[in-house]
Coordinates of C-alpha atoms and ligand atoms in Angstrom, one line a residue:
X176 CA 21.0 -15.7 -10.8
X177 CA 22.0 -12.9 -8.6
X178 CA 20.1 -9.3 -9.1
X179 CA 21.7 -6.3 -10.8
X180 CA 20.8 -4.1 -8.3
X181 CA 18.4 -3.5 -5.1
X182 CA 15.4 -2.2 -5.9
X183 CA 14.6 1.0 -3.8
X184 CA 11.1 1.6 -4.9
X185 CA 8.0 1.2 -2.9
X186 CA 7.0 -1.8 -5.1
X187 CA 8.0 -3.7 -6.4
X188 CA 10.5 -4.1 -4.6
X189 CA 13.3 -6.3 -3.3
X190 CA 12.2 -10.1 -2.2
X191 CA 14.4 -12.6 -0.7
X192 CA 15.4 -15.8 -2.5
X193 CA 13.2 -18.1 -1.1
X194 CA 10.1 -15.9 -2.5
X195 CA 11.2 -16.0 -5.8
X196 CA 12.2 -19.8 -5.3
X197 CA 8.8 -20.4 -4.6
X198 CA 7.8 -19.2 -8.3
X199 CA 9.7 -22.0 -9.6
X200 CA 7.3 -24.2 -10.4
X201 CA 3.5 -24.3 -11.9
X202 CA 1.2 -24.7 -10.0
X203 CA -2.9 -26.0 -10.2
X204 CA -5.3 -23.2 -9.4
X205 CA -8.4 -25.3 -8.6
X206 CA -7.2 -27.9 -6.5
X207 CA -7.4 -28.4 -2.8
X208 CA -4.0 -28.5 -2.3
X209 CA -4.2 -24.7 -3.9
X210 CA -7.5 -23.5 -2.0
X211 CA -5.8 -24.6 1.4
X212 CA -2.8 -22.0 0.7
X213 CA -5.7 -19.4 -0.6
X214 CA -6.9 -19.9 2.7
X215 CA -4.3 -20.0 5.0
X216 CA -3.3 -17.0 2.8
X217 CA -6.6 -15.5 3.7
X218 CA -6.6 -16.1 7.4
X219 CA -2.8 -14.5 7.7
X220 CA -3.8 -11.8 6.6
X221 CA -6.5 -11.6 9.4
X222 CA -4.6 -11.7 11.8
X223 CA -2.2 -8.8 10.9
X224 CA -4.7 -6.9 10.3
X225 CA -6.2 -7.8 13.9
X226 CA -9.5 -8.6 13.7
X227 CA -12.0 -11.0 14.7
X228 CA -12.6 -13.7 12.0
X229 CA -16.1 -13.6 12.9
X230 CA -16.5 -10.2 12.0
X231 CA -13.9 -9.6 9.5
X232 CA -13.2 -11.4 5.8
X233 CA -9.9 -11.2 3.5
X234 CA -10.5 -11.1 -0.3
X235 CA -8.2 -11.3 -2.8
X236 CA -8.2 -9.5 -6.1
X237 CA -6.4 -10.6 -9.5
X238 CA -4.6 -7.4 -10.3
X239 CA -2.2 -4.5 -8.8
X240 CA -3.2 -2.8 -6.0
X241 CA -5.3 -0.6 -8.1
X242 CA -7.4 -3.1 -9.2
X243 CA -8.1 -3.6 -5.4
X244 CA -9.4 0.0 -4.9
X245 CA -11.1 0.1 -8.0
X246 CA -12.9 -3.2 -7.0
X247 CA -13.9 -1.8 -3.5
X248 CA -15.0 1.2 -5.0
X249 CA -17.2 0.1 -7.7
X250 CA -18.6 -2.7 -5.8
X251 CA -19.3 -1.4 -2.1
X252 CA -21.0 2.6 -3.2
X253 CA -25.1 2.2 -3.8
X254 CA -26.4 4.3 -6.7
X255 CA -27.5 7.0 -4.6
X256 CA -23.9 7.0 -2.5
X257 CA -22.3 9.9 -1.7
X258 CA -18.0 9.0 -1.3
X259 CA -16.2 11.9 1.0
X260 CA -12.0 11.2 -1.1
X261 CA -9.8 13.3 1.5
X262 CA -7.0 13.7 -1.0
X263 CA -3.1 15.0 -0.8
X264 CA -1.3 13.1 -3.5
X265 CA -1.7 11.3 -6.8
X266 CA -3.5 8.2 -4.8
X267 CA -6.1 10.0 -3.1
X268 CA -6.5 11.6 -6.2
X269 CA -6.9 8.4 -8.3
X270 CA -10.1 7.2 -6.1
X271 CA -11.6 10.4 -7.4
X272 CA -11.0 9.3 -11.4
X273 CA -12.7 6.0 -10.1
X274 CA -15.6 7.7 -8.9
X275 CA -15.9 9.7 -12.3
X276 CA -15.5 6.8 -14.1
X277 CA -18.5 4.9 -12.5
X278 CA -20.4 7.9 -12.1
X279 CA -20.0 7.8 -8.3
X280 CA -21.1 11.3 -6.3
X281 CA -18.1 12.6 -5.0
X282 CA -16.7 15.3 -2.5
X283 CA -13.0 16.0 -2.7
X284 CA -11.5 17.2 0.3
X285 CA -7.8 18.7 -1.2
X286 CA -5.4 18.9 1.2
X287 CA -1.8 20.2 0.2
X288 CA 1.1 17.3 -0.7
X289 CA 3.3 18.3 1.8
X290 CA 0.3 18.5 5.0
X291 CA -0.8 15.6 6.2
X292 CA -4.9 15.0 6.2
X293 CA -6.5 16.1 9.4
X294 CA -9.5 15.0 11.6
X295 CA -10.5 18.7 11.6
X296 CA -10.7 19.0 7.8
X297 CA -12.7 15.6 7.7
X298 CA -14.9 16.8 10.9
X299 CA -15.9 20.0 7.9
X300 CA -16.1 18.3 5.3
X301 CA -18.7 15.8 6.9
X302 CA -20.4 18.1 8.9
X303 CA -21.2 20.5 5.6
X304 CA -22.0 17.8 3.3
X305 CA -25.0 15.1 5.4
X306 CA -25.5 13.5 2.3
X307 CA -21.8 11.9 2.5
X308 CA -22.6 7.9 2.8
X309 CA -18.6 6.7 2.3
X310 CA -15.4 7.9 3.2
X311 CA -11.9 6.7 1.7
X312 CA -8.1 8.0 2.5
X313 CA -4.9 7.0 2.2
X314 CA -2.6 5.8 5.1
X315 CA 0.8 6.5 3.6
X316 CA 0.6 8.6 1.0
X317 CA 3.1 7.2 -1.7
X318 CA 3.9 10.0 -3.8
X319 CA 5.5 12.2 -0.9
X320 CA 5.5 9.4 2.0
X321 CA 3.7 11.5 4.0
X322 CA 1.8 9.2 6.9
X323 CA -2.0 10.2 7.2
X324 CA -3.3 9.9 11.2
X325 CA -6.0 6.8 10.0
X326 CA -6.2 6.7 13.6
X327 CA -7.4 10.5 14.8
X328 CA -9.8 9.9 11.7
X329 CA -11.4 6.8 11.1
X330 CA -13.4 5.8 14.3
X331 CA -14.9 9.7 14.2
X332 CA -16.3 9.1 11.0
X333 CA -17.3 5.5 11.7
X334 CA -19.0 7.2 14.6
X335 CA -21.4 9.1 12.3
X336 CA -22.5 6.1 10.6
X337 CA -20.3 6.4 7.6
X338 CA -18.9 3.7 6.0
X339 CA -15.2 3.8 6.0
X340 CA -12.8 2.5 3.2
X341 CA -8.7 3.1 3.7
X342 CA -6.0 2.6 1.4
X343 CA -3.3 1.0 3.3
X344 CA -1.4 -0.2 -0.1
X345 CA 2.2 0.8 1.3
X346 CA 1.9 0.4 4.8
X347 CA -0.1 -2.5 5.8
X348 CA 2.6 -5.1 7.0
X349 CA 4.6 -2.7 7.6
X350 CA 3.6 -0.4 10.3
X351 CA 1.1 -2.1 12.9
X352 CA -2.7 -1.2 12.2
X353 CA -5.6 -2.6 13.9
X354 CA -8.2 -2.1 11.3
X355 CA -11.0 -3.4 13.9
X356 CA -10.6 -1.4 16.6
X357 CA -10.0 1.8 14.1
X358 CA -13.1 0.2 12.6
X359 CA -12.1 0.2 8.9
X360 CA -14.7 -0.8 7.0
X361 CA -12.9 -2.1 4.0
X362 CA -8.5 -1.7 3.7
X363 CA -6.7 -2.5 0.6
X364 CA -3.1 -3.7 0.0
X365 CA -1.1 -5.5 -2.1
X366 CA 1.0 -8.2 -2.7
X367 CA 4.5 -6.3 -3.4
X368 CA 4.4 -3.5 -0.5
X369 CA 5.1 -4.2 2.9
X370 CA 4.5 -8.3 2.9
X371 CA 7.5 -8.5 0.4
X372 CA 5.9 -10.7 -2.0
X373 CA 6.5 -10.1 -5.9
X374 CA 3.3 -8.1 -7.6
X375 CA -0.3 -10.1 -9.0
X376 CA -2.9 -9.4 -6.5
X377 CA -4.7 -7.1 -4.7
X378 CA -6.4 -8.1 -1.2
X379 CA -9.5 -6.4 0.7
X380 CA -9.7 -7.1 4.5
X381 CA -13.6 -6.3 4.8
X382 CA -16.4 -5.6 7.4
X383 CA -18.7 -8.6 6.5
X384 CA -21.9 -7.3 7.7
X385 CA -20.6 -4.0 5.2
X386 CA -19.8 -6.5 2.8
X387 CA -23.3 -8.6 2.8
X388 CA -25.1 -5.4 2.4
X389 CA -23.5 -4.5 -0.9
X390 CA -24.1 -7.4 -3.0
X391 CA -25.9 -6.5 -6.5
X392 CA -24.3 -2.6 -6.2
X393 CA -20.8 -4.2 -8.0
X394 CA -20.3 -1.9 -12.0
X395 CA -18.2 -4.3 -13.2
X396 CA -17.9 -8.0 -13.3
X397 CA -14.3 -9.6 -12.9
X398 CA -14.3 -6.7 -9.9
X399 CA -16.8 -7.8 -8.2
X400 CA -15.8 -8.0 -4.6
X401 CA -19.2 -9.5 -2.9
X402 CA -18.9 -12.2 -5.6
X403 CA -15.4 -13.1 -5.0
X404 CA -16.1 -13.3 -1.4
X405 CA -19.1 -15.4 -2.3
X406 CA -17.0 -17.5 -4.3
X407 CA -14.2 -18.5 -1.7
X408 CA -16.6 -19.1 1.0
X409 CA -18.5 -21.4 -0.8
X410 CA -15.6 -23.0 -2.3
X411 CA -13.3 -22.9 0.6
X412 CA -10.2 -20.6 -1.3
X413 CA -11.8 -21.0 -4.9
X414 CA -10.8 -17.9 -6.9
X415 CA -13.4 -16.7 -9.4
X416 CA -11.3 -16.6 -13.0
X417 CA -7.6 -18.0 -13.3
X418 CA -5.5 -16.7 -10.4
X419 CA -1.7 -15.8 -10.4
X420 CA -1.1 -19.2 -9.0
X421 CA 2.9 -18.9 -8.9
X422 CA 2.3 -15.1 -6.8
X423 CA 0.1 -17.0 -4.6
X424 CA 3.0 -19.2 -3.5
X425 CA 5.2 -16.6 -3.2
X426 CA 2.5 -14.3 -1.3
X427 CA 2.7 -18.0 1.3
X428 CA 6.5 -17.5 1.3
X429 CA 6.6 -13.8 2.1
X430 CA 3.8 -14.5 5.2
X431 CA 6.2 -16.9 6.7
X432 CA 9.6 -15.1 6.3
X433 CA 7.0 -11.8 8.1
X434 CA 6.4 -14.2 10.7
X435 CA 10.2 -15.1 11.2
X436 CA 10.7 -11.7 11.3
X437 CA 8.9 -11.3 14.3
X438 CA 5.4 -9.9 12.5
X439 CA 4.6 -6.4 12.0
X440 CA 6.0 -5.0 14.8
X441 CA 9.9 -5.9 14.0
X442 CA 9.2 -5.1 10.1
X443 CA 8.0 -1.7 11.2
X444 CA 11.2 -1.1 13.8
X445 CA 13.4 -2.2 10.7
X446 CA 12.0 0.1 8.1
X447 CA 11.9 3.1 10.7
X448 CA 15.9 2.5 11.4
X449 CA 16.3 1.7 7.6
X450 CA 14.3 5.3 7.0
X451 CA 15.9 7.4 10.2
X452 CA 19.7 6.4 8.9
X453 CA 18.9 7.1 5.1
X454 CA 17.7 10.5 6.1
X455 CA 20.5 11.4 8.7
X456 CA 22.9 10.4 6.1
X457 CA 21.2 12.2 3.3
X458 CA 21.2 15.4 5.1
X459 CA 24.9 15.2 5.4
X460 CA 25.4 14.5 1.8
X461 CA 23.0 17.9 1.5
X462 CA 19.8 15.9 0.2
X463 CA 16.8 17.5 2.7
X464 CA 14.0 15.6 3.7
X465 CA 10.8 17.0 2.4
X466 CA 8.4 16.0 4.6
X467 CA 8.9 16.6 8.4
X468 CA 9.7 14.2 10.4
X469 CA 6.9 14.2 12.7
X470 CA 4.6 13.3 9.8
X471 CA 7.2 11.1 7.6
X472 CA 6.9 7.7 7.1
X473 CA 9.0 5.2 7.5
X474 CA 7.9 3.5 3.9
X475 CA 9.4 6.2 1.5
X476 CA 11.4 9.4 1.7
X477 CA 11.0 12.2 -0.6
X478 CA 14.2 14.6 -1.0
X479 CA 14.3 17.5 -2.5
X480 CA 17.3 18.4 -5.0
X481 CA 20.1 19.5 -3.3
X482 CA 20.9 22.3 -6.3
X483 CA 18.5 24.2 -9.1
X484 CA 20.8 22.5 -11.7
X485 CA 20.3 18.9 -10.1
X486 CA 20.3 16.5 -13.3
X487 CA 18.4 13.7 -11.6
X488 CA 18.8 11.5 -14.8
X489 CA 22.5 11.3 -14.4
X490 CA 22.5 10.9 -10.9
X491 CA 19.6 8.1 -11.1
X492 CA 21.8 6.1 -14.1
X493 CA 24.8 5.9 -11.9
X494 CA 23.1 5.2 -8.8
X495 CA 21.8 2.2 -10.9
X496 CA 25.3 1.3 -12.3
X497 CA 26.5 1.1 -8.3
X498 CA 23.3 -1.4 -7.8
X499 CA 20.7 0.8 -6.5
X500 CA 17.3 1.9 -8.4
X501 CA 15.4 4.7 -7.0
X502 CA 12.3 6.3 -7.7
X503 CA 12.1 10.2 -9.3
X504 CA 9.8 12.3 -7.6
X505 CA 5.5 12.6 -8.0
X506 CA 4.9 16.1 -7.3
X507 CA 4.1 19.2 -9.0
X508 CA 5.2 22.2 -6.6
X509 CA 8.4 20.7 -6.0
X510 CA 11.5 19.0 -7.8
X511 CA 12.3 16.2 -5.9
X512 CA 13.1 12.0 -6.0
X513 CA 12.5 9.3 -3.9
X514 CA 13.8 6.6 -2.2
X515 CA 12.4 3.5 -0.8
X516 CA 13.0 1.1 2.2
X517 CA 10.5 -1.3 2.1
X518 CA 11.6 -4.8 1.1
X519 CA 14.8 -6.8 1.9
X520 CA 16.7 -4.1 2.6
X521 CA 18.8 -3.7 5.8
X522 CA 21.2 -1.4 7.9
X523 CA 24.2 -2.7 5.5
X524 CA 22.4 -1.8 2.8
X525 CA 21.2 1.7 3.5
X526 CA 25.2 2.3 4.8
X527 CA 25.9 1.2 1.2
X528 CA 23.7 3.4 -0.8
X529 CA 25.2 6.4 1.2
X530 CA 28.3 5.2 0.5
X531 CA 27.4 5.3 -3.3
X532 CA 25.6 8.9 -3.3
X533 CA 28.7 10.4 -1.4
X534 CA 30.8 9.1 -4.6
X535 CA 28.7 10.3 -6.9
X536 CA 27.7 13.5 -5.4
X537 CA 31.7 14.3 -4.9
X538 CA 32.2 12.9 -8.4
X539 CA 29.4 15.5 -9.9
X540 CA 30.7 18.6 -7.7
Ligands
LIG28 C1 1.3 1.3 -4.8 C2 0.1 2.0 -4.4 C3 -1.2 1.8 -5.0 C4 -1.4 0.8 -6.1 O1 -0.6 1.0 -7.2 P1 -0.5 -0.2 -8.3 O2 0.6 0.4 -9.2 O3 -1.8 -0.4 -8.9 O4 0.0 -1.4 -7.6 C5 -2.3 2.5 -4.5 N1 -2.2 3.3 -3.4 C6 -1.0 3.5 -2.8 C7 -1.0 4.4 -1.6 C8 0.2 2.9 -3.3 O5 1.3 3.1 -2.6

């Protein structure tokens, strides 16, 4: 069964054959034969994120990547918690709808959709509020793909003894991070970014002394990240509550196939070509880039329309009938859609889609 398109959105996105080959059958989700892949699962994703297993744990969470944030969120604040949410786009701002939700003190540090978040706005924000206990960002902010510096930000804050939480949905396995030397307390992902699996879980690569000290604080039961910890290291990979056991197998798959690849590094070279040749092609075709380049990443690109009479639904349904799915646009100020390069998608592939846009844009004019 061949796909009827390629799937240029941030996730899900586009996995290769063998990944969905490895759905094709049903699996056990107690057995040892399924808690060893849990675990090797578990200690991949170490690794990529470089850390020490000593000091570092990987727990995954039934759900979309949501369910991950919202499980770190409600689980690792104390009552009396103050959470620092530096915010420019519909992600940051989604942590902040958390923290209402549970009753969480928040600050909300607003930065604009097309700026990137910056260690001197953070430095502020900290420095005026000492109450601030948490902080949480966003690496690549999905709704613009705008790339926040984690790394000018994150060991400053550490620094000052707050506890530091970074959403990393879209870019973790996809552009290198070392979350232990940037000190991240607690990064979330997901099964169908930058790992190319298909969508069903969330994962948390946390701090374990952080980790320890937060059990009892958890709102919410099926969410609670200390106890699903608990739960795999007592039973060596046993999830708590049924687990998407054919995702798991596919997760496996997609770990191997990123090792094949070369690991994170070669990924992260792909996607930047895949991104640098969309954009130098778009530009031709009159699309502009609406992020700058020095703060784009190479996950998703966000174009502006190329006229005030742009009918983005026309253009979308025949981009779709030529075999390409793209994503409209997430922002407010400005009308604009996206496109993706995350997943199975290579040179040939990007060279195609121009080739598609030029058609249509010359069949439109
Ligand atoms: C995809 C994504 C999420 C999670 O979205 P789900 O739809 O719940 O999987 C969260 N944060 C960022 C930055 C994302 O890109």
């Amino acid at each position: 069964m061949e796909n009827d398109y390629l799937l240029l959105t941030p996730g899900p996105l586009t996995t290769s054959e063998t990944v969905k080959k490895a759905m094709n059958k049903d699996y056990c989700t107690w057995d040892d034969d399924y808690k060893i892949i849990t675990e090797s699962i578990r200690s991949s994703l170490l690794k990529i994120a470089q850390v020490d297993p000593a000091n570092y744990t990987a727990v995954p969470i039934q759900g979309s990547g949501t369910y991950g944030v919202e499980s770190v969120i409600s689980s690792v604040m104390p009552e009396d918690g103050t959470l620092l949410i530096a915010m420019n786009g519909a992600y940051g701002e989604r942590i902040a709808q958390m923290a209402d939700v549970y009753g969480i003190n928040h600050v909300d540090l607003k930065v604009d959709e097309q700026q990137p978040v910056t260690a001197e706005l953070v430095k502020a924000e900290i420095e005026a509020h000492p109450e601030i206990t948490h902080f949480a960002m966003i690496h690549c902010e999905t709704t613009t793909g705008i790339l926040n510096p984690i790394e000018e930000i994150i060991p400053w804050v550490k620094a000052q003894g707050v506890v530091t939480i970074v959403d990393a949905m879209s870019s973790f396995g996809g552009i290198p991070i070392n979350v232990q030397e940037l000190e991240i307390d607690f990064l979330i992902s997901s099964t169908n970014k930058c790992i190319q699996g298909v969508p069903g879980f969330a994962f948390v690569i946390a701090n374990k002394l952080i980790l320890k000290g937060t059990k009892g604080n958890a709102r919410t039961l099926s969410l609670d990240l200390y106890d699903q910890y608990s739960e795999m290291e007592k039973n060596h990979g046993k999830w708590r509550f049924t687990s998407p056991t054919h995702v798991v197998h596919a997760f496996a798959q997609a770990l191997t196939e990123l090792e094949v690849e070369g690991g994170v590094e070669k990924r992260h070279l792909r996607y930047c070509e895949n991104q640098r040749k969309l954009s130098q092609g778009m530009d031709k075709l009159g699309f502009k880039q609406l992020i700058d380049d020095e703060f784009q990443s190479p996950i998703i690109t966000s174009f502006r329309y190329p006229t005030d009479d742009f009918d983005f639904s026309e253009f979308y349904q025949k981009l779709k009938t030529a075999g390409f799915v793209i994503y409209p646009g997430k922002i407010s100020m400005v009308p604009t859609f996206r496109i993706g390069n995350i997943g199975e998608v290579y040179d040939k592939d990007i060279d195609s889609l121009l080739g598609a846009i030029a058609k249509i844009s010359n069949a439109t004019v």
